[in-house]
CSV table of C-alpha atoms in Angstrom, one decimal:
chain,number,residue,atom,x,y,z
P,17,UNK,CA,-89.8,218.1,128.2
P,18,UNK,CA,-91.7,219.0,131.4
P,19,UNK,CA,-92.6,215.4,131.9
P,20,UNK,CA,-90.2,213.8,134.2
P,21,UNK,CA,-90.5,210.4,132.6
P,22,UNK,CA,-89.8,211.8,129.2
P,23,UNK,CA,-86.9,213.7,130.5
P,24,UNK,CA,-85.4,210.6,132.1
P,25,UNK,CA,-85.7,208.7,129.0
P,26,UNK,CA,-84.1,211.5,127.0
P,27,UNK,CA,-81.2,211.8,129.4
P,28,UNK,CA,-80.6,208.1,129.6
P,29,UNK,CA,-80.6,207.9,125.7
P,30,UNK,CA,-77.9,210.7,125.6
P,31,UNK,CA,-75.9,209.0,128.5
P,32,UNK,CA,-76.1,205.5,126.7
P,33,UNK,CA,-74.9,207.1,123.5
P,34,UNK,CA,-72.0,208.7,125.2
P,35,UNK,CA,-71.1,205.5,127.2
P,36,UNK,CA,-71.3,203.3,124.2
P,37,UNK,CA,-69.0,205.6,122.3
P,38,UNK,CA,-66.6,206.0,125.3
P,39,UNK,CA,-66.3,202.2,126.0
P,40,UNK,CA,-66.5,200.8,122.4
P,41,UNK,CA,-64.8,203.5,120.4
P,42,UNK,CA,-62.9,205.5,123.0
P,43,UNK,CA,-61.0,203.1,125.4
P,44,UNK,CA,-61.4,199.6,123.7
P,45,UNK,CA,-58.9,198.5,121.3
P,46,UNK,CA,-61.4,198.6,118.4
P,47,UNK,CA,-59.8,202.0,117.9
P,48,UNK,CA,-56.7,200.2,116.4
P,49,UNK,CA,-58.7,199.0,113.4
P,50,UNK,CA,-59.6,202.6,112.2
P,51,UNK,CA,-59.4,206.2,113.4
P,52,UNK,CA,-62.4,206.6,115.7
P,53,UNK,CA,-61.5,210.3,116.8
P,54,UNK,CA,-63.9,211.8,114.3
P,55,UNK,CA,-66.7,209.5,115.2
P,56,UNK,CA,-66.3,210.1,118.9
P,57,UNK,CA,-66.1,213.9,118.4
P,58,UNK,CA,-69.2,213.9,116.3
P,59,UNK,CA,-71.3,211.8,118.8
P,60,UNK,CA,-70.1,213.8,121.7
P,61,UNK,CA,-71.1,217.0,120.0
P,62,UNK,CA,-74.6,215.7,119.3
P,63,UNK,CA,-74.7,214.6,123.1
P,64,UNK,CA,-73.7,218.0,124.3
P,65,UNK,CA,-76.4,219.7,122.2
P,66,UNK,CA,-78.9,217.3,123.7
P,67,UNK,CA,-77.7,218.0,127.2
P,68,UNK,CA,-78.0,221.7,126.6
P,69,UNK,CA,-81.6,221.4,125.6
P,70,UNK,CA,-82.3,219.4,128.8
P,71,UNK,CA,-80.4,221.9,130.9
P,72,UNK,CA,-82.5,224.7,129.5
P,73,UNK,CA,-85.7,223.0,130.7
P,74,UNK,CA,-84.5,222.5,134.3
P,75,UNK,CA,-85.1,224.9,137.1
P,76,UNK,CA,-82.2,225.4,139.5
P,77,UNK,CA,-81.7,227.2,142.8
P,78,UNK,CA,-79.5,230.2,142.9
P,79,UNK,CA,-76.7,228.3,144.5
P,80,UNK,CA,-77.0,225.5,141.9
P,81,UNK,CA,-77.2,227.9,139.0
P,82,UNK,CA,-73.9,229.6,140.2
P,83,UNK,CA,-72.0,226.2,140.7
P,84,UNK,CA,-73.2,224.9,137.3
P,85,UNK,CA,-72.5,228.1,135.4
P,86,UNK,CA,-69.0,228.3,136.9
P,87,UNK,CA,-68.5,224.5,136.1
P,88,UNK,CA,-69.7,225.0,132.5
P,89,UNK,CA,-67.4,228.0,132.0
P,90,UNK,CA,-64.3,226.3,133.4
P,91,UNK,CA,-65.2,223.2,131.5
P,92,UNK,CA,-65.3,225.1,128.2
P,93,UNK,CA,-61.9,226.8,129.1
P,94,UNK,CA,-60.5,223.4,129.9
P,95,UNK,CA,-61.5,222.2,126.5
P,96,UNK,CA,-59.8,225.1,125.0
P,97,UNK,CA,-56.6,224.9,127.0
P,98,UNK,CA,-56.3,221.1,127.2
P,99,UNK,CA,-58.2,220.0,124.1
P,100,UNK,CA,-60.0,217.6,126.5
P,101,UNK,CA,-63.8,217.5,126.9
P,102,UNK,CA,-63.9,215.4,130.1
P,103,UNK,CA,-64.6,218.2,132.6
P,104,UNK,CA,-67.1,219.9,130.3
P,105,UNK,CA,-69.0,216.6,129.6
P,106,UNK,CA,-69.0,215.9,133.4
P,107,UNK,CA,-70.6,219.2,134.3
P,108,UNK,CA,-73.2,219.0,131.5
P,109,UNK,CA,-74.3,215.6,132.5
P,110,UNK,CA,-74.4,216.8,136.2
P,111,UNK,CA,-76.6,219.9,135.3
P,112,UNK,CA,-78.8,217.8,133.0
P,113,UNK,CA,-79.4,215.1,135.8
P,114,UNK,CA,-81.2,217.5,138.1
P,115,UNK,CA,-83.9,215.6,140.1
P,116,UNK,CA,-83.3,212.4,138.0
P,117,UNK,CA,-84.1,209.0,139.9
P,118,UNK,CA,-80.6,207.8,140.6
P,119,UNK,CA,-81.7,204.3,141.4
P,120,UNK,CA,-83.5,203.7,138.2
P,121,UNK,CA,-80.7,205.3,136.3
P,122,UNK,CA,-78.0,203.1,137.9
P,123,UNK,CA,-80.1,200.0,137.2
P,124,UNK,CA,-80.3,200.8,133.6
P,125,UNK,CA,-76.6,201.8,133.5
P,126,UNK,CA,-75.6,198.6,135.2
P,127,UNK,CA,-77.3,196.5,132.5
P,128,UNK,CA,-75.7,198.6,129.7
P,129,UNK,CA,-72.2,198.9,131.2
P,130,UNK,CA,-72.0,195.1,132.0
P,131,UNK,CA,-73.1,194.3,128.5
P,132,UNK,CA,-70.7,196.6,126.9
P,133,UNK,CA,-67.6,195.5,129.0
P,134,UNK,CA,-68.5,191.9,128.9
P,135,UNK,CA,-68.8,192.1,125.1
P,136,UNK,CA,-65.3,193.7,124.7
P,137,UNK,CA,-63.8,191.1,127.0
P,138,UNK,CA,-65.4,188.2,125.2
P,139,UNK,CA,-64.5,189.6,121.8
P,140,UNK,CA,-61.0,189.8,123.1
P,141,UNK,CA,-60.8,186.3,124.3
P,142,UNK,CA,-62.0,185.0,121.0
P,143,UNK,CA,-59.2,186.9,119.3
P,144,UNK,CA,-61.5,189.6,117.5
P,145,UNK,CA,-60.0,192.5,119.5
P,146,UNK,CA,-56.4,192.8,120.5
P,147,UNK,CA,-55.0,193.4,124.0
P,148,UNK,CA,-52.2,195.4,125.5
P,149,UNK,CA,-49.8,193.2,127.5
P,150,UNK,CA,-46.9,194.1,129.7
P,151,UNK,CA,-44.9,193.2,132.7
P,152,UNK,CA,-45.2,194.7,136.2
P,153,UNK,CA,-42.0,193.8,138.0
P,154,UNK,CA,-41.7,193.5,141.7
P,155,UNK,CA,-41.4,190.8,144.3
P,156,UNK,CA,-43.5,188.8,141.8
P,157,UNK,CA,-43.3,189.6,138.1
P,158,UNK,CA,-46.9,189.8,136.6
P,159,UNK,CA,-47.9,189.7,133.0
P,160,UNK,CA,-50.7,192.2,132.7
P,161,UNK,CA,-53.4,191.9,130.0
P,162,UNK,CA,-55.9,194.8,129.1
P,163,UNK,CA,-58.6,192.3,128.0
P,164,UNK,CA,-59.4,194.3,124.9
P,165,UNK,CA,-59.1,197.8,126.3
P,166,UNK,CA,-56.3,200.3,125.8
P,167,UNK,CA,-55.1,200.3,129.2
P,168,UNK,CA,-55.0,197.8,132.2
P,169,UNK,CA,-56.4,200.3,134.7
P,170,UNK,CA,-59.2,201.4,132.5
P,171,UNK,CA,-60.3,197.7,132.3
P,172,UNK,CA,-60.1,197.5,136.0
P,173,UNK,CA,-62.1,200.7,136.6
P,174,UNK,CA,-64.9,199.7,134.3
P,175,UNK,CA,-65.2,196.3,135.9
P,176,UNK,CA,-65.1,198.0,139.4
P,177,UNK,CA,-67.9,200.2,138.4
P,178,UNK,CA,-70.0,197.2,137.4
P,179,UNK,CA,-69.4,195.6,140.7
P,180,UNK,CA,-70.2,198.8,142.7
P,181,UNK,CA,-73.5,199.3,140.8
P,182,UNK,CA,-74.5,195.8,141.2
P,183,UNK,CA,-73.9,195.9,145.0
P,184,UNK,CA,-75.6,199.3,145.3
P,185,UNK,CA,-78.8,197.9,143.6
P,186,UNK,CA,-78.6,194.9,146.0
P,187,UNK,CA,-77.2,196.6,149.1
P,188,UNK,CA,-78.1,194.6,152.2
P,189,UNK,CA,-79.8,191.8,150.1
P,190,UNK,CA,-77.0,190.4,147.9
P,191,UNK,CA,-77.3,186.6,147.5
P,192,UNK,CA,-74.3,184.6,148.6
P,193,UNK,CA,-73.6,183.5,145.0
P,194,UNK,CA,-73.4,187.2,144.2
P,195,UNK,CA,-70.5,187.7,146.7
P,196,UNK,CA,-68.9,184.5,145.4
P,197,UNK,CA,-69.0,185.7,141.8
P,198,UNK,CA,-67.6,189.1,142.8
P,199,UNK,CA,-64.8,187.4,144.6
P,200,UNK,CA,-64.0,185.4,141.6
P,201,UNK,CA,-64.1,188.5,139.3
P,202,UNK,CA,-61.7,190.4,141.8
P,203,UNK,CA,-59.2,187.6,141.9
P,204,UNK,CA,-59.2,187.2,138.1
P,205,UNK,CA,-58.8,191.0,137.6
P,206,UNK,CA,-55.9,191.0,140.0
P,207,UNK,CA,-54.2,188.2,138.1
P,208,UNK,CA,-55.0,189.4,134.7
P,209,UNK,CA,-55.0,193.3,134.7
P,210,UNK,CA,-53.4,193.7,138.1
P,211,UNK,CA,-55.5,196.8,138.5
P,212,UNK,CA,-55.0,197.1,142.2
P,213,UNK,CA,-56.8,200.4,142.9
P,214,UNK,CA,-59.9,199.3,141.2
P,215,UNK,CA,-60.0,196.0,142.9
P,216,UNK,CA,-59.2,197.6,146.3
P,217,UNK,CA,-62.4,199.8,145.9
P,218,UNK,CA,-64.4,196.7,144.8
P,219,UNK,CA,-63.2,194.8,148.0
P,220,UNK,CA,-64.1,197.8,150.2
P,221,UNK,CA,-67.5,198.2,148.9
P,222,UNK,CA,-68.2,194.5,149.0
P,223,UNK,CA,-67.0,194.4,152.6
P,224,UNK,CA,-69.4,197.3,153.4
P,225,UNK,CA,-72.3,195.5,151.7
P,226,UNK,CA,-71.6,192.2,153.6
P,227,UNK,CA,-71.4,194.0,156.9
P,228,UNK,CA,-74.6,195.8,156.3
P,229,UNK,CA,-76.2,192.5,155.4
P,230,UNK,CA,-74.9,190.3,158.1
P,231,UNK,CA,-73.8,192.6,160.9
P,232,UNK,CA,-76.6,195.1,160.5
P,233,UNK,CA,-76.7,196.6,164.0
P,234,UNK,CA,-72.9,197.0,164.4
P,235,UNK,CA,-72.6,198.5,160.8
P,236,UNK,CA,-75.5,200.9,161.3
P,237,UNK,CA,-74.0,202.1,164.6
P,238,UNK,CA,-70.7,202.7,163.0
P,239,UNK,CA,-72.1,204.4,159.9
P,240,UNK,CA,-74.4,206.6,161.9
P,241,UNK,CA,-71.4,207.9,163.8
P,242,UNK,CA,-69.2,208.4,160.9
P,243,UNK,CA,-71.6,209.3,158.0
P,244,UNK,CA,-71.6,213.0,158.9
P,245,UNK,CA,-67.9,213.2,158.1
P,246,UNK,CA,-68.3,211.8,154.6
P,247,UNK,CA,-68.9,215.2,153.1
P,248,UNK,CA,-65.4,216.3,154.2
P,249,UNK,CA,-63.6,213.2,152.7
P,250,UNK,CA,-62.8,214.7,149.3
P,251,UNK,CA,-61.4,217.9,150.9
P,252,UNK,CA,-59.4,215.8,153.4
P,253,UNK,CA,-58.0,213.5,150.7
P,254,UNK,CA,-57.1,216.5,148.6
P,255,UNK,CA,-55.0,217.9,151.4
P,256,UNK,CA,-53.3,214.7,152.2
P,257,UNK,CA,-52.6,213.8,148.5
P,258,UNK,CA,-51.1,217.2,147.7
P,259,UNK,CA,-49.2,217.4,151.0
P,260,UNK,CA,-47.5,213.9,150.6
P,261,UNK,CA,-46.6,214.8,147.0
P,262,UNK,CA,-45.2,218.2,147.9
P,263,UNK,CA,-42.9,217.1,150.8
P,264,UNK,CA,-41.8,213.9,149.1
P,265,UNK,CA,-38.0,213.4,149.1
P,266,UNK,CA,-36.7,210.5,147.2
P,267,UNK,CA,-33.3,210.6,149.1
P,268,UNK,CA,-34.7,209.3,152.3
P,269,UNK,CA,-35.4,205.5,153.0
P,270,UNK,CA,-38.9,206.1,154.3
P,271,UNK,CA,-40.0,208.0,151.1
P,272,UNK,CA,-38.4,205.3,148.9
P,273,UNK,CA,-40.6,202.8,150.8
P,274,UNK,CA,-43.6,204.9,150.3
P,275,UNK,CA,-42.8,205.3,146.6
P,276,UNK,CA,-42.4,201.6,146.2
P,277,UNK,CA,-45.6,201.0,147.9
P,278,UNK,CA,-47.5,203.3,145.5
P,279,UNK,CA,-45.7,201.9,142.3
P,280,UNK,CA,-43.6,205.2,141.8
P,281,UNK,CA,-46.8,207.3,141.8
P,282,UNK,CA,-45.5,209.7,144.4
P,283,UNK,CA,-42.2,210.3,142.7
P,284,UNK,CA,-44.0,211.0,139.4
P,285,UNK,CA,-46.5,213.3,140.8
P,286,UNK,CA,-43.8,215.2,142.7
P,287,UNK,CA,-41.9,215.7,139.4
P,288,UNK,CA,-45.1,217.1,137.8
P,289,UNK,CA,-45.7,219.4,140.9
P,290,UNK,CA,-42.2,220.7,140.7
P,291,UNK,CA,-42.4,221.4,136.9
P,292,UNK,CA,-45.9,222.8,136.6
P,293,UNK,CA,-47.0,223.9,140.0
P,294,UNK,CA,-50.7,224.4,140.9
P,295,UNK,CA,-52.4,227.1,138.7
P,296,UNK,CA,-55.8,228.8,139.1
P,297,UNK,CA,-57.0,227.7,135.8
P,298,UNK,CA,-56.5,224.5,133.6
P,299,UNK,CA,-53.1,224.3,132.1
P,300,UNK,CA,-51.4,222.1,129.5
P,301,UNK,CA,-48.9,219.6,131.0
P,302,UNK,CA,-46.4,217.5,129.0
P,303,UNK,CA,-46.4,213.8,128.8
P,304,UNK,CA,-44.2,211.8,131.2
P,305,UNK,CA,-40.6,211.5,130.0
P,306,UNK,CA,-41.8,211.6,126.3
P,307,UNK,CA,-43.8,208.4,126.9
P,308,UNK,CA,-46.7,209.8,124.9
P,309,UNK,CA,-49.1,209.7,127.9
P,310,UNK,CA,-49.7,211.8,131.0
P,311,UNK,CA,-49.0,209.8,134.1
P,312,UNK,CA,-50.8,211.3,137.2
P,313,UNK,CA,-52.5,208.5,139.0
P,314,UNK,CA,-54.2,210.5,141.7
P,315,UNK,CA,-57.3,212.4,141.0
P,316,UNK,CA,-56.7,215.2,143.7
P,317,UNK,CA,-53.2,216.0,142.4
P,318,UNK,CA,-54.3,215.7,138.8
P,319,UNK,CA,-57.1,218.2,139.3
P,320,UNK,CA,-54.7,220.6,141.2
P,321,UNK,CA,-51.9,220.5,138.6
P,322,UNK,CA,-53.7,220.0,135.3
P,323,UNK,CA,-57.1,221.6,136.1
P,324,UNK,CA,-56.3,224.2,138.7
P,325,UNK,CA,-57.5,225.4,142.0
P,326,UNK,CA,-60.9,226.6,140.9
P,327,UNK,CA,-61.9,223.2,139.4
P,328,UNK,CA,-60.5,221.4,142.5
P,329,UNK,CA,-62.6,223.6,144.8
P,330,UNK,CA,-65.6,223.0,142.7
P,331,UNK,CA,-65.2,219.2,143.1
P,332,UNK,CA,-64.8,219.6,146.9
P,333,UNK,CA,-68.1,221.5,146.9
P,334,UNK,CA,-69.8,219.1,144.6
P,335,UNK,CA,-68.9,216.1,146.6
P,336,UNK,CA,-69.6,218.0,149.8
P,337,UNK,CA,-73.2,218.5,148.5
P,338,UNK,CA,-73.5,214.8,147.3
P,339,UNK,CA,-72.6,213.3,150.5
P,340,UNK,CA,-74.6,215.9,152.6
P,341,UNK,CA,-77.8,215.2,150.6
P,342,UNK,CA,-77.3,211.4,150.6
P,343,UNK,CA,-76.9,211.5,154.3
P,344,UNK,CA,-80.1,213.5,154.7
P,345,UNK,CA,-81.9,211.1,152.5
P,346,UNK,CA,-80.4,208.1,154.6
P,347,UNK,CA,-79.0,206.7,151.5
P,348,UNK,CA,-76.0,204.8,153.3
P,349,UNK,CA,-75.3,202.8,150.2
P,350,UNK,CA,-74.7,205.9,148.1
P,351,UNK,CA,-72.5,207.6,150.9
P,352,UNK,CA,-70.3,204.5,151.1
P,353,UNK,CA,-70.1,204.2,147.3
P,354,UNK,CA,-69.0,207.8,147.1
P,355,UNK,CA,-66.4,207.3,149.8
P,356,UNK,CA,-65.1,204.2,148.2
P,357,UNK,CA,-64.7,206.0,144.9
P,358,UNK,CA,-62.9,208.8,146.6
P,359,UNK,CA,-60.5,206.3,148.0
P,360,UNK,CA,-60.2,204.9,144.5
P,361,UNK,CA,-59.3,208.4,143.3
P,362,UNK,CA,-56.1,208.3,145.6
P,363,UNK,CA,-54.7,205.7,143.2
P,364,UNK,CA,-56.3,206.5,139.8
P,365,UNK,CA,-57.2,209.6,137.8
P,366,UNK,CA,-60.2,208.3,136.0
P,367,UNK,CA,-62.5,209.3,138.8
P,368,UNK,CA,-64.2,212.3,137.1
P,369,UNK,CA,-64.8,210.6,133.8
P,370,UNK,CA,-68.6,210.1,133.6
P,371,UNK,CA,-68.1,206.8,131.7
P,372,UNK,CA,-66.3,205.5,134.6
P,373,UNK,CA,-67.7,207.1,137.8
P,374,UNK,CA,-71.4,207.7,137.5
P,375,UNK,CA,-71.6,209.5,140.8
P,376,UNK,CA,-70.0,212.7,139.4
P,377,UNK,CA,-73.3,213.4,137.5
P,378,UNK,CA,-75.5,212.7,140.4
P,379,UNK,CA,-74.9,215.6,142.6
P,380,UNK,CA,-78.2,217.4,142.0
P,381,UNK,CA,-80.3,214.2,141.4
P,382,UNK,CA,-83.0,212.6,143.5
P,383,UNK,CA,-80.8,210.6,146.1
P,384,UNK,CA,-83.5,208.7,147.8
P,385,UNK,CA,-82.3,205.3,149.0
P,386,UNK,CA,-83.2,202.2,146.9
P,387,UNK,CA,-86.2,200.3,148.1
P,388,UNK,CA,-85.9,196.7,148.9
P,389,UNK,CA,-88.4,195.6,146.3
P,390,UNK,CA,-87.3,195.5,142.7
P,391,UNK,CA,-87.5,198.8,140.9
P,392,UNK,CA,-90.2,199.3,138.4
P,393,UNK,CA,-89.0,200.2,135.0
């Protein structure tokens, strides 16, 4: 495993196995045909064993070793306390991806992710996989369609990541038809799934790519002035999110307006905060009003309430390091992608799922910017 190419291939095989299992058997409606829990558990166990072998072959600095060890320990505790392996899987992939070429990895992931998501949607349109449908009432009542997945926002998040990866790989050189196709996809997703947080992120990153491509000097001047602050964004959004939720007061017109603007998110999060508080370690929280699901659509508040202060601080440190290293490598496209996903995290809680947000596993990777020519595979 000392050979970097062999290590890369091994890691991607493990990642591909995990992602196929997550998208096809975990979040698609294929799981309505048979119980997929035993399958996903077994596959994830094999993936975790493979990741552990890779981790043992890596060399880490003392700081990296401490952060990874603490992350793994808390991840294991979270699995014990919450019966969820999301955090543990996230930290294991993060540790295994030490010095991995992020650009080649994203190129391969884009192909795999697009194929998987596209296949589920096509199968759904042909009636082979069922959808979840529902109404979003407001000024305009919208019929939402999950397009073969178990939840509308999961569909939006997976498509969003396909868009972000495509733009990252072509940052500053995206053809006009590429922007046109992305615009069509965004409009269709807003109409069909109405996953607004995901499509907002896609719009923001598309806009940044377009500015870099057509307003290069202006964009570079702005980015050069602001990029140094990117490492503080996760921490800043954490403070903003928790503060807004903590001081929310439904009895005032202003907060009622804010709550309507956020589709009742602030009110729901405030109820969770009042009931469960912010612990040091992960804690079990109940589902929302016996609905059978936990509704906390903000990654910063979710981490605070469900996973605790230690995990929240670890994520602040992780994304500080990611943005700091990306800036040092002059990888503007990655810095902007990370900030875009952090903004996405204000509206959704799928941020730290490796199968949705690939940047969570890239903190210790090789963050060199992508070259203009096509990557060799």
